[in-house]
Coordinates of C-alpha atoms in Angstrom, one line a residue:
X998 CA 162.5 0.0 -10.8
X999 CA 161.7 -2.9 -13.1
X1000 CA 163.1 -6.2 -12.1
X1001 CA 165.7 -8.2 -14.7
X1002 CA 164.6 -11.1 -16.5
X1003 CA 166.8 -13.7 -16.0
X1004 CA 165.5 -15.1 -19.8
X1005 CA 166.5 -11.7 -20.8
X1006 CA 170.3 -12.3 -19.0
X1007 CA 170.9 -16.0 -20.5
X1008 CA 170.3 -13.7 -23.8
X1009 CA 173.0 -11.6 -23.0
X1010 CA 175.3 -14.6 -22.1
X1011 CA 174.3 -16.5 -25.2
X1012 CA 175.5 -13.7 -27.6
X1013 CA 172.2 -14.2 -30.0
X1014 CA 173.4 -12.3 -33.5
X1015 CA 171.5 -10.1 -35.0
X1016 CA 169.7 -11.1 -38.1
X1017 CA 170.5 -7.3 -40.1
X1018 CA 167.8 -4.4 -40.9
X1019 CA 164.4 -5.6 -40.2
X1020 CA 162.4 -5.6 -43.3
X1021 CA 160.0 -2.5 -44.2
X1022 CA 156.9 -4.9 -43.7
X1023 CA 156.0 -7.6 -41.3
X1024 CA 153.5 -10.5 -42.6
X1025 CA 151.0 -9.5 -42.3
X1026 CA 151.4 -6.6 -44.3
X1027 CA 153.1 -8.3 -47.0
X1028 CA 149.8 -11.2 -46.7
X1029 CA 147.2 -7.7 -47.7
X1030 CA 149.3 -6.7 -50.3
X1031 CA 149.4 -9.8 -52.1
X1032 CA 145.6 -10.8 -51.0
X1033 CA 145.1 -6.8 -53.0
X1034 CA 147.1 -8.0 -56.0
X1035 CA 145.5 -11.3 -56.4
X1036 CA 142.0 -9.2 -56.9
X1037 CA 143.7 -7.0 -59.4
X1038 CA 144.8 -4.3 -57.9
X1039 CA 148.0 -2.4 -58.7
X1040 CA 151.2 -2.6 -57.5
X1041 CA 150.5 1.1 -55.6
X1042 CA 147.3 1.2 -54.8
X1043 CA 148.1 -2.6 -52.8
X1044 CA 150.6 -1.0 -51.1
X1045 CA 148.9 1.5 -49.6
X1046 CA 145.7 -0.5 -48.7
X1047 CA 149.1 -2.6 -46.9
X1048 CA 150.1 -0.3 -45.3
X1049 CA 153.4 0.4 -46.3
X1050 CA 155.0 2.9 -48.9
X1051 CA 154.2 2.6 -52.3
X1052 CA 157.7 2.2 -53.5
X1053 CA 158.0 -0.5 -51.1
X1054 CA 154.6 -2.5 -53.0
X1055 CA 156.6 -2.1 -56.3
X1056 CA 159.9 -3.2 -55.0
X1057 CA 158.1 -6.9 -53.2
X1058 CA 156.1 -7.2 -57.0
X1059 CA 159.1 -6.8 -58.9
X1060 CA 161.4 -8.6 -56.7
X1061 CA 159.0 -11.1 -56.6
X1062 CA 158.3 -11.6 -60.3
X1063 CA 154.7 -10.4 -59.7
X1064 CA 154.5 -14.1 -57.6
X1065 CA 153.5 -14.0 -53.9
X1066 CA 156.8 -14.4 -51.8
X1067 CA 155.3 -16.4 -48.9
X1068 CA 152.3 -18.8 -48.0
X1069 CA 149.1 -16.5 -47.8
X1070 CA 147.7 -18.7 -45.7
X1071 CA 146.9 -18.0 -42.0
X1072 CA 149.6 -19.2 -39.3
X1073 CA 148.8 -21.3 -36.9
X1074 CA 148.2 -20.1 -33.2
X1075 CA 150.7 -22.7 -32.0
X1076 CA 153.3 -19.6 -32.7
X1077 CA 153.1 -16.1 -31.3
X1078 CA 151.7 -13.7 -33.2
X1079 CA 152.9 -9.7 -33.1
X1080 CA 150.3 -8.3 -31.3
X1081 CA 151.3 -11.0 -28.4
X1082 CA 154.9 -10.3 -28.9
X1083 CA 153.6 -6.4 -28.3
X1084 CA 152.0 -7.3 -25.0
X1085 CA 155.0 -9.0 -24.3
X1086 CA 156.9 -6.2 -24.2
X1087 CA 154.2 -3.7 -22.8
X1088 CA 154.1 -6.6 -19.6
X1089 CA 157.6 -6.9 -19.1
X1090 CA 158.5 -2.8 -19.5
X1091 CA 156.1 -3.1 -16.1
X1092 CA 157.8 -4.8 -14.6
X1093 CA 155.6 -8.4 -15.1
X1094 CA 157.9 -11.8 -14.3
X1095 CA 157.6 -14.9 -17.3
X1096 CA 154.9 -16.4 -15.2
X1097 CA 152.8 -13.9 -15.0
X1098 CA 153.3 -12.6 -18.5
X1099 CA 152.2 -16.2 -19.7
X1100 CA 148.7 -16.2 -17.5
X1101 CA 147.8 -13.4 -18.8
X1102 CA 148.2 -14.3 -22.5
X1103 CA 147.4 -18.0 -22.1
X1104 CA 151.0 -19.6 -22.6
X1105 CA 153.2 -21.7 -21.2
X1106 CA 155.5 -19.9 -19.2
X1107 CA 158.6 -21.9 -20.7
X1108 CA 157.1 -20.5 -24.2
X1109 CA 157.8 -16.7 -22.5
X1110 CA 161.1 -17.8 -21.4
X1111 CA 161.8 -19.1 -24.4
X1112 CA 161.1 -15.9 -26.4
X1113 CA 162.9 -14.1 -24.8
X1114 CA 165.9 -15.6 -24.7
X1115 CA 165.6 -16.8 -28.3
X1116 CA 164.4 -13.0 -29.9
X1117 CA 166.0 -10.1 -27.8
X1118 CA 167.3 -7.1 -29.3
X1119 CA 170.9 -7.2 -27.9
X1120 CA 172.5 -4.8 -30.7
X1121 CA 172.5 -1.7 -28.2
X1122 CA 174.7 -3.7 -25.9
X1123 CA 172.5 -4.9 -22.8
X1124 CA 169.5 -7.3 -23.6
X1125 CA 166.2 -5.5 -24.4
X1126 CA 162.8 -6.9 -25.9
X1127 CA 161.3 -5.6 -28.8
X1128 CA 158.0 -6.7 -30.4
X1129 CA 159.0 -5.2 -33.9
X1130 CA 162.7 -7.3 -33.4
X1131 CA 161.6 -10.5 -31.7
X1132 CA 159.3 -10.5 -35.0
X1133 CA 162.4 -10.1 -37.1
X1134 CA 163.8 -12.5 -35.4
X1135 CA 160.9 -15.3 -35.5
X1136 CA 160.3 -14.4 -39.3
X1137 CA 164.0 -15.8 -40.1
X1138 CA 164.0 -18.5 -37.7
X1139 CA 160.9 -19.7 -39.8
X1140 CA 162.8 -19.7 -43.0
X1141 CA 162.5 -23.3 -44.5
X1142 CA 164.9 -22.2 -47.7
X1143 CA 164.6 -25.2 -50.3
X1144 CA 167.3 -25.4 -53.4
X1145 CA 164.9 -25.3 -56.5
X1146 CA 165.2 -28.5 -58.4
X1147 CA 166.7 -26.9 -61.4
X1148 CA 169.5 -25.2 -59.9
X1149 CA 170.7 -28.1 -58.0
X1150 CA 170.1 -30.3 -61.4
X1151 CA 172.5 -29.0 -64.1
X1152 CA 171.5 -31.5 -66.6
X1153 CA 168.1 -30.5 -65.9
X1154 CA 168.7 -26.9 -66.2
X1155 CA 170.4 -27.5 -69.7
X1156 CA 167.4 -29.2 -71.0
X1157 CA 165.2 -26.4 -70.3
X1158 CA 167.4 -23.5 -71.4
X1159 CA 167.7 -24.9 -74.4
X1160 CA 164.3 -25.7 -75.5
X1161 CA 163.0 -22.4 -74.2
X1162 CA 166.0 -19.7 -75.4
X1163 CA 168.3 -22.3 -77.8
X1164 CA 169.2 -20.4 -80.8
X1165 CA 166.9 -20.2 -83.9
X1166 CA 169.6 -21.8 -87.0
X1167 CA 169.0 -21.3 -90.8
X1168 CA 169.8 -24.4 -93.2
X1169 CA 173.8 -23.3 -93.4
X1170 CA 173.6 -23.4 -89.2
X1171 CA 174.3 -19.8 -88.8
X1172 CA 172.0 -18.2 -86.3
X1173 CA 169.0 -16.3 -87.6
X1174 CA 166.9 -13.3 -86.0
X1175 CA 167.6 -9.7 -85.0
X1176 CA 170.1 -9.0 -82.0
X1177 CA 168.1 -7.9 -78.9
X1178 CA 169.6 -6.8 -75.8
X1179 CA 167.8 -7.3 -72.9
X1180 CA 165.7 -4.6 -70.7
X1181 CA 164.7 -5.7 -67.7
X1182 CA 161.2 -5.3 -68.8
X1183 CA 158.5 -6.3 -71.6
X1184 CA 160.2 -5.0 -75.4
X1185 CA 156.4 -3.8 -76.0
X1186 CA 154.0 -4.0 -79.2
X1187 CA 155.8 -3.6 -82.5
X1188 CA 159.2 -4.1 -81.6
X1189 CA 161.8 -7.0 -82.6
X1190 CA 161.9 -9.8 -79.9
X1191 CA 164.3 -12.6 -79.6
X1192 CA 164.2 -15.3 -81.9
X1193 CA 164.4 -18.8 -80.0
X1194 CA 162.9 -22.1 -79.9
X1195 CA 160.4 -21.0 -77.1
X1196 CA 158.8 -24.5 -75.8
X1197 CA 156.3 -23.3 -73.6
X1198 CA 156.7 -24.3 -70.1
X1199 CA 154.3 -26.6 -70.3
X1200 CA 155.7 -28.6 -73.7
X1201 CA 159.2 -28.7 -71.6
X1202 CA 158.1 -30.3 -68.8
X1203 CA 155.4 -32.5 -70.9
X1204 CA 158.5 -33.7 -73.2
X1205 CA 160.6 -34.6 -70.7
X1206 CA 158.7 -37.7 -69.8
X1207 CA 159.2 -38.8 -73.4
X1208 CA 163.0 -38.0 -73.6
X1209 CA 163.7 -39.5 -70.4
X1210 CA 161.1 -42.0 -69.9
X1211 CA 163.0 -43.9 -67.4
X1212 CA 165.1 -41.1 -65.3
X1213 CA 163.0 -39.4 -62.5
X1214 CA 165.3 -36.8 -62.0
X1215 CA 164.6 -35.5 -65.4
X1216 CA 161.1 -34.1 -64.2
X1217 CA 160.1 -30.6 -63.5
X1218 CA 156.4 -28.8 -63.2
X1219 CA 155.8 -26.3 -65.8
X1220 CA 154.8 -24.1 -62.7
X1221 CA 158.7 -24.7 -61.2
X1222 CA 159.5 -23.4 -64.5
X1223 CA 158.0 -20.1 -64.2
X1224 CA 158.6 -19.3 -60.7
X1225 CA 162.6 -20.1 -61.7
X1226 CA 161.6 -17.6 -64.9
X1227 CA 160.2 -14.7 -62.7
X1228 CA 161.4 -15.2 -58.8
X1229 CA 164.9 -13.8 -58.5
X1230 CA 167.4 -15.4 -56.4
X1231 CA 166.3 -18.8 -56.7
X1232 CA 169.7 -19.5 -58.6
X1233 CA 168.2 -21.4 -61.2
X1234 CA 167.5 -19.4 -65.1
X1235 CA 168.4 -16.1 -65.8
X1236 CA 164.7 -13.5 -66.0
X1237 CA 166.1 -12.5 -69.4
X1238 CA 165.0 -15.8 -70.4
X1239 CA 161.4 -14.0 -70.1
X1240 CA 162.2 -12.8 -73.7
X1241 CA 161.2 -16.5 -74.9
X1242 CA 157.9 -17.0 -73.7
X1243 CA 155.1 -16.2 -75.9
X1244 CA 153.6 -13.4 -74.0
X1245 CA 157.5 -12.0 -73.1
X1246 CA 156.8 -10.8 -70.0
X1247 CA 159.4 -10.0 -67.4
X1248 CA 157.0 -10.1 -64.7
X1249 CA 154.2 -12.6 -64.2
X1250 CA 150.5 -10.4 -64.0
X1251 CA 148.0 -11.5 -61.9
X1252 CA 144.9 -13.0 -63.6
X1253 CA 142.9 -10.7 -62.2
X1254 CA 144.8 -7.7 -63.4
X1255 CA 144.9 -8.7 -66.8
X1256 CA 141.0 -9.2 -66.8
X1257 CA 140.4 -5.8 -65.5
X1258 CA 143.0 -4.2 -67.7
X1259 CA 142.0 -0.7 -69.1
X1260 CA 138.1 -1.8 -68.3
X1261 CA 137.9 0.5 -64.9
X1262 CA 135.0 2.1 -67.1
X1263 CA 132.3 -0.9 -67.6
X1264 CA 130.8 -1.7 -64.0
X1265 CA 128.8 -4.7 -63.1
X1266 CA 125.5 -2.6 -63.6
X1267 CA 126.4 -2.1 -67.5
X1268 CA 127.1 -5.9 -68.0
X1269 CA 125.4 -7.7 -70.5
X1270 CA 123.7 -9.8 -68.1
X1271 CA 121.6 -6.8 -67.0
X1272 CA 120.5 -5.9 -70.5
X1273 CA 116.9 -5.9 -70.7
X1274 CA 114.9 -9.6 -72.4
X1275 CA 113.4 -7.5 -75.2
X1276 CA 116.6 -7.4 -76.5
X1277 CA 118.1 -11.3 -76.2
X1278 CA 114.8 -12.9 -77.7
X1279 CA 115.2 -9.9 -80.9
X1280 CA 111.4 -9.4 -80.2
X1281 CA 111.5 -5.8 -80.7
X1282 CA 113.9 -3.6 -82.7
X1283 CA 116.2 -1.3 -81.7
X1284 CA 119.1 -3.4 -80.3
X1285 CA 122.5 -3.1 -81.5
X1286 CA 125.8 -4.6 -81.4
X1287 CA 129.2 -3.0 -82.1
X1288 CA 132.7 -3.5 -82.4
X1289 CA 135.6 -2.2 -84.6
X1290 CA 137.1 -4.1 -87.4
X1291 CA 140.9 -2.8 -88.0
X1292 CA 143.1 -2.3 -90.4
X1293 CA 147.2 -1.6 -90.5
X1294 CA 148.5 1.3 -89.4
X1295 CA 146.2 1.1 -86.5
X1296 CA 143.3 2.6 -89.4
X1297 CA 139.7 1.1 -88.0
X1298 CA 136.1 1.0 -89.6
X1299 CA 133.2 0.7 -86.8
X1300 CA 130.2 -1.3 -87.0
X1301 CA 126.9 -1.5 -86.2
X1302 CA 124.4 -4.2 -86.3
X1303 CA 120.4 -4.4 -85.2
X1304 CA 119.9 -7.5 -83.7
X1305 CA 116.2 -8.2 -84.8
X1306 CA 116.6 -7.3 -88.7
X1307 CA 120.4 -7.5 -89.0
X1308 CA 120.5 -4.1 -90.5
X1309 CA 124.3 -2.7 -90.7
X1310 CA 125.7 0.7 -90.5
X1311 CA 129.4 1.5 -90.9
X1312 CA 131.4 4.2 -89.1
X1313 CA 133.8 6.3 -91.2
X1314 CA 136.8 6.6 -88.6
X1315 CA 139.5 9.0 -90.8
X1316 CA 142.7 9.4 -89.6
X1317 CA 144.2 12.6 -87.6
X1318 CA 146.0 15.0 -89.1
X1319 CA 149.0 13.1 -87.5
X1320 CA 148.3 10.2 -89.6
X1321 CA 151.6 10.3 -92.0
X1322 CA 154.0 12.3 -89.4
X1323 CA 156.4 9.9 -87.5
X1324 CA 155.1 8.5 -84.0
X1325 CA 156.7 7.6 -80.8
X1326 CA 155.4 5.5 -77.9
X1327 CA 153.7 8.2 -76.0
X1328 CA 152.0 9.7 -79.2
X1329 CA 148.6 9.4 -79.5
X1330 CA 146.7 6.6 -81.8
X1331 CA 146.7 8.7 -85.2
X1332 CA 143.4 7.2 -86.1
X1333 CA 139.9 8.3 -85.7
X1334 CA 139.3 4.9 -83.2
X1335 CA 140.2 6.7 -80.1
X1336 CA 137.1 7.2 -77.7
X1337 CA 136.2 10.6 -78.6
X1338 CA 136.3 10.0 -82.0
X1339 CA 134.2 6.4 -81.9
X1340 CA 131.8 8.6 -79.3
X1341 CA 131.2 11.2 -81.8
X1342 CA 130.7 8.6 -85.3
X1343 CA 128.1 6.2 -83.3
X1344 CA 126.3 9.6 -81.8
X1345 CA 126.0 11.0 -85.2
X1346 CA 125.5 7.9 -87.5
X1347 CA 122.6 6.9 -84.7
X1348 CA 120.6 10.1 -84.3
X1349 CA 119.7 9.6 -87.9
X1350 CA 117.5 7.1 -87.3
X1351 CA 113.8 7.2 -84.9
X1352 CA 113.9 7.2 -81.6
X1353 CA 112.3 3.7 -81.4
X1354 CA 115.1 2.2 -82.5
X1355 CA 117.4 3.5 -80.1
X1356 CA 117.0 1.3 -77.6
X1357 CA 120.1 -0.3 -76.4
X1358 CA 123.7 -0.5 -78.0
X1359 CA 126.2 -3.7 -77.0
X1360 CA 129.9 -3.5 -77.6
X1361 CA 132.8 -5.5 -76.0
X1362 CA 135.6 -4.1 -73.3
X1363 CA 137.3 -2.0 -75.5
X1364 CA 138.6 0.9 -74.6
X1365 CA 137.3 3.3 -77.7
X1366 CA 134.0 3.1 -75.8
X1367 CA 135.6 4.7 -72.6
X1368 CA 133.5 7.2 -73.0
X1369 CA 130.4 5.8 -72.8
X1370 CA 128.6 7.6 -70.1
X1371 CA 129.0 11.0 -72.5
X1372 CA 127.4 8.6 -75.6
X1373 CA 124.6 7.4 -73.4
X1374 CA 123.6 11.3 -72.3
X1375 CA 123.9 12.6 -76.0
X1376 CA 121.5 9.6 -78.0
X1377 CA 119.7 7.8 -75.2
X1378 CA 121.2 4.5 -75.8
X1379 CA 121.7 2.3 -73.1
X1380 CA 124.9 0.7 -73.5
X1381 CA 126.0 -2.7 -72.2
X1382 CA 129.4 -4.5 -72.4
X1383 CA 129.8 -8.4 -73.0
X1384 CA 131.7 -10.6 -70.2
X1385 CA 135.8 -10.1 -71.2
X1386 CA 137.2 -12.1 -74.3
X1387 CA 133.1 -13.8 -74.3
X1388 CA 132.3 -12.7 -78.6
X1389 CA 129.9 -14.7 -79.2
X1390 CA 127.6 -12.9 -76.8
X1391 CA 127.9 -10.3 -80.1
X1392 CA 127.0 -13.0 -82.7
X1393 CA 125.2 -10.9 -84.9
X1394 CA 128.4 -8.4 -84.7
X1395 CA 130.8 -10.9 -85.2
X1396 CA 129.3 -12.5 -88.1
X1397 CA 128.8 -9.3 -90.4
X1398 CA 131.9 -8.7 -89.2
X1399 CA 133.0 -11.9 -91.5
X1400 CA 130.9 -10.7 -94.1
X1401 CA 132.6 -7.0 -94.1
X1402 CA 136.0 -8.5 -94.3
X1403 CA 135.4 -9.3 -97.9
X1404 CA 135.5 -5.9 -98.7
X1405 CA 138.2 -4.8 -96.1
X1406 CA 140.5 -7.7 -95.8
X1407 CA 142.6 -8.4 -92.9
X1408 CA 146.4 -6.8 -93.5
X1409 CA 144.9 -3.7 -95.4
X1410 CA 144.7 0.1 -94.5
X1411 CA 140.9 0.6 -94.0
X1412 CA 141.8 4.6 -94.1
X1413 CA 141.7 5.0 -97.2
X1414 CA 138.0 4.3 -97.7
X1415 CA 136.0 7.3 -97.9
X1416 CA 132.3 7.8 -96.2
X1417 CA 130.3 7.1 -99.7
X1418 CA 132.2 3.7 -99.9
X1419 CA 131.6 2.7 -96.4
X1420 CA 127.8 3.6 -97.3
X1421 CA 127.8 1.2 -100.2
X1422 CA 129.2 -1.3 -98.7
X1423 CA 126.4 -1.1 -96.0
X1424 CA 123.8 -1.1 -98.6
X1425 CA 125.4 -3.7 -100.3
X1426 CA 125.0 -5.9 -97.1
X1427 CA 121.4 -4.9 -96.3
X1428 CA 119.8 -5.2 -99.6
X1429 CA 121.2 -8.6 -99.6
X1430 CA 119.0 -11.6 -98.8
X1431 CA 119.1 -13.6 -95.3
X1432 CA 117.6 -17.2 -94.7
X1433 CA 117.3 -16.1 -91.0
X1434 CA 114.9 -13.4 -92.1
X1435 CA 113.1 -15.7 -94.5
X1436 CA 115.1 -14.7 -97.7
X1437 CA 113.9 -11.3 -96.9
X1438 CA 116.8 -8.1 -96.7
X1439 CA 117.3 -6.1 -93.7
X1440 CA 116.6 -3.3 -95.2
X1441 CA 113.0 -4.7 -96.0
X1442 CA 112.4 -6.0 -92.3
X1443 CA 113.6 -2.5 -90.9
X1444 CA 111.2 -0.8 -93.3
X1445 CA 108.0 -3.0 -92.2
X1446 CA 108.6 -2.1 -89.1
X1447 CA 108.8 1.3 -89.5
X1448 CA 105.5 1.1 -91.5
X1449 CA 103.8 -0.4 -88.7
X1450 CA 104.7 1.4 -86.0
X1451 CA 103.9 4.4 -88.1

């Protein structure tokens, strides 16, 4: 029979409290899923390379304000770790005394006693040692809870709720916007937001040294700001304040996630930085650049541009049968710019021309060219995608671009143009003289090079 621990006794004597329901991760689980958001992942699929439930991941991102809830860094070996506190436990159910228990996991032996006294499970009524409860137990102890500056600063707080939610007045002082009511979440693309003087986190804390230039306790980081914004229970501003910020989010998004956002399609092997020389130097025809120009009622006109003679073509995008009927959020875009339909207009507007000038095809990370894999098998373009928000790696693009918006302004439906006038507008461009081509047109340099290689 297994001898008592007389740590495990003064326990018992001591009448150590329990600390409530152990949480549904340890650390270290908690350390992988915030390492996996940090890289982009999403809330679920962090969870589960954790190691915990997926409901749990979305409960510590939300609760967290999509900000890590503890230091990611590694803890020192001056404490115990779990899998020590698990060998504690395996060596004592044998029967092991403190002594020996610290030899054989290189400790001081008062370090053992001390556990044991300090983290014993005594809920079941007779002192017991868990690994999974001294952990619960270590994890609280470790607690270092700080007052965040701006709740324990009232004067402070007033300042910054003000310049970031204070009411929006018209000349008689009455207050002007629509009334929103808050969510709990983002109030999403075309929808009233709340009117308010929204200082930017940054301008808050920036201004403060020039209202209070000779107060110290008037100073807050912009970054203090936010995690009072997104973290709850830091007792500082309400989350509805959210609704001010420019971007209104109610939870912060990693930077990584926002960069990889609806772009799990373009792979480092498509990237512009793997298109071939020929095409950067516009020695030799056949390289293209795209993009959409758009309109209202989410109407689009694509384009495409060859790099060496600057030649244009324009994609006739009609709208859906759906166009006029009333949409909802989950309806579908009720334009021709969804992927299919972008697909199908460059497949057909470039199998027109030879196959020597179908070489390659450049467009940015949008998602209308999801499909890109099917557009690559059906006209033998290689496509490539620019680095994320990076236009001017599409400078000939962007700049017809600027020349095409003087026939389809910004603020305009670009649906009602028909094919024919999308084809005169492109002619219109390439019969039009260019002091990069020597005062020659496009059309002129595409057709000597078609003569040659003929």
């Amino acid at each position: 029979m297994p001898r008592r621990s007389r740590a495990l006794d003064r326990a018992a004597a001591a009448g150590t409290r329990g600390v409530g329901r152990p949480p549904a991760g340890r650390r270290e689980h908690r350390v992988r899923f915030w390492e996996a958001i940090a890289r982009g992942a999403s809330s679920v699929d962090a969870a589960t390379e954790a190691g915990v439930l997926p409901s749990i991941g979305v409960r510590w991102f939300r609760k967290g304000g999509g900000m890590p809830s503890l230091d990611l860094a590694p803890v020192s070996g001056r404490y115990l770790s779990f899998t020590e506190r698990e060998e504690i436990a395996v060596l004592l159910a044998g029967g092991c005394g403190v002594r020996e228990i610290a030899r054989q996991l290189g400790r001081a032996p008062s370090t053992i006693s001390r556990e044991l006294q300090r983290n014993a499970a005594l809920r079941t009524g007779r002192p017991e040692y868990r690994a999974s409860t001294a952990q619960t137990h270590a994890d609280h102890r470790a607690r270092r809870p700080k007052p965040a500056k701006l709740a324990v600063n009232p004067e402070l707080r007033r300042y910054v709720r003000d310049r970031l939610a204070g009411s929006v007045q018209r000349p008689d002082g009455s207050v002007a916007g629509p009334d929103v009511g808050w969510r709990g979440r983002r109030n999403g693309p075309r929808r009233d937001r709340r009117w308010g003087k929204s200082w930017s986190p940054e301008q808050i804390a920036g201004r403060l040294r020039v209202d209070f230039p000779d107060d110290e306790s008037m100073r807050v980081s912009h970054e203090a700001i936010y995690q009072s914004l997104y973290v709850q229970g830091r007792g500082a501003l309400r989350r509805e304040l959210t609704a001010c910020l420019r971007t209104g989010r109610a939870l912060r998004v990693p930077r990584a996630r926002t960069t990889r956002r609806n772009k799990r399609f373009v792979t480092d092997e498509i990237l512009i930085s793997e298109r071939p020389a020929e095409a950067h130097d516009r020695a030799v025809p056949g390289h293209w650049e795209g993009d959409l120009i758009l309109g209202t009622g989410r109407s689009a006109i694509g384009t495409l541009v060859e790099r060496s003679s600057r030649f244009t073509m324009l994609l006739h995008l009609p709208p859906m049968e759906a166009h006029n009927s009333p949409g909802t959020e989950s309806s579908p875009a009720v334009t021709g710019a969804g992927a299919a339909a972008v697909r199908d207009a460059i497949a057909d507007t470039i199998t027109t021309l030879p196959e020597q000038l179908r070489r390659s095809l450049t467009w940015d990370q949008g998602i209308e060219m999801a499909q890109h894999v099917q557009l690559r098998l059906d006209t033998g373009l290689q496509i490539y995608f620019c680095d994320p928000r990076s236009p001017w790696q599409r400078g000939t693009n962007e700049n017809t671009n600027g020349l095409l918006r003087q026939y389809f302004p910004r603020g305009t439906d670009l649906a009602r143009h028909s094919a024919e006038e999308l084809e005169a507008v492109a002619a219109a461009l390439n019969s039009r003289p260019r002091k990069t081509l020597a005062w020659r047109t496009p059309a002129e340099v595409l057709t000597e090079y078609l003569t040659a290689a003929a």
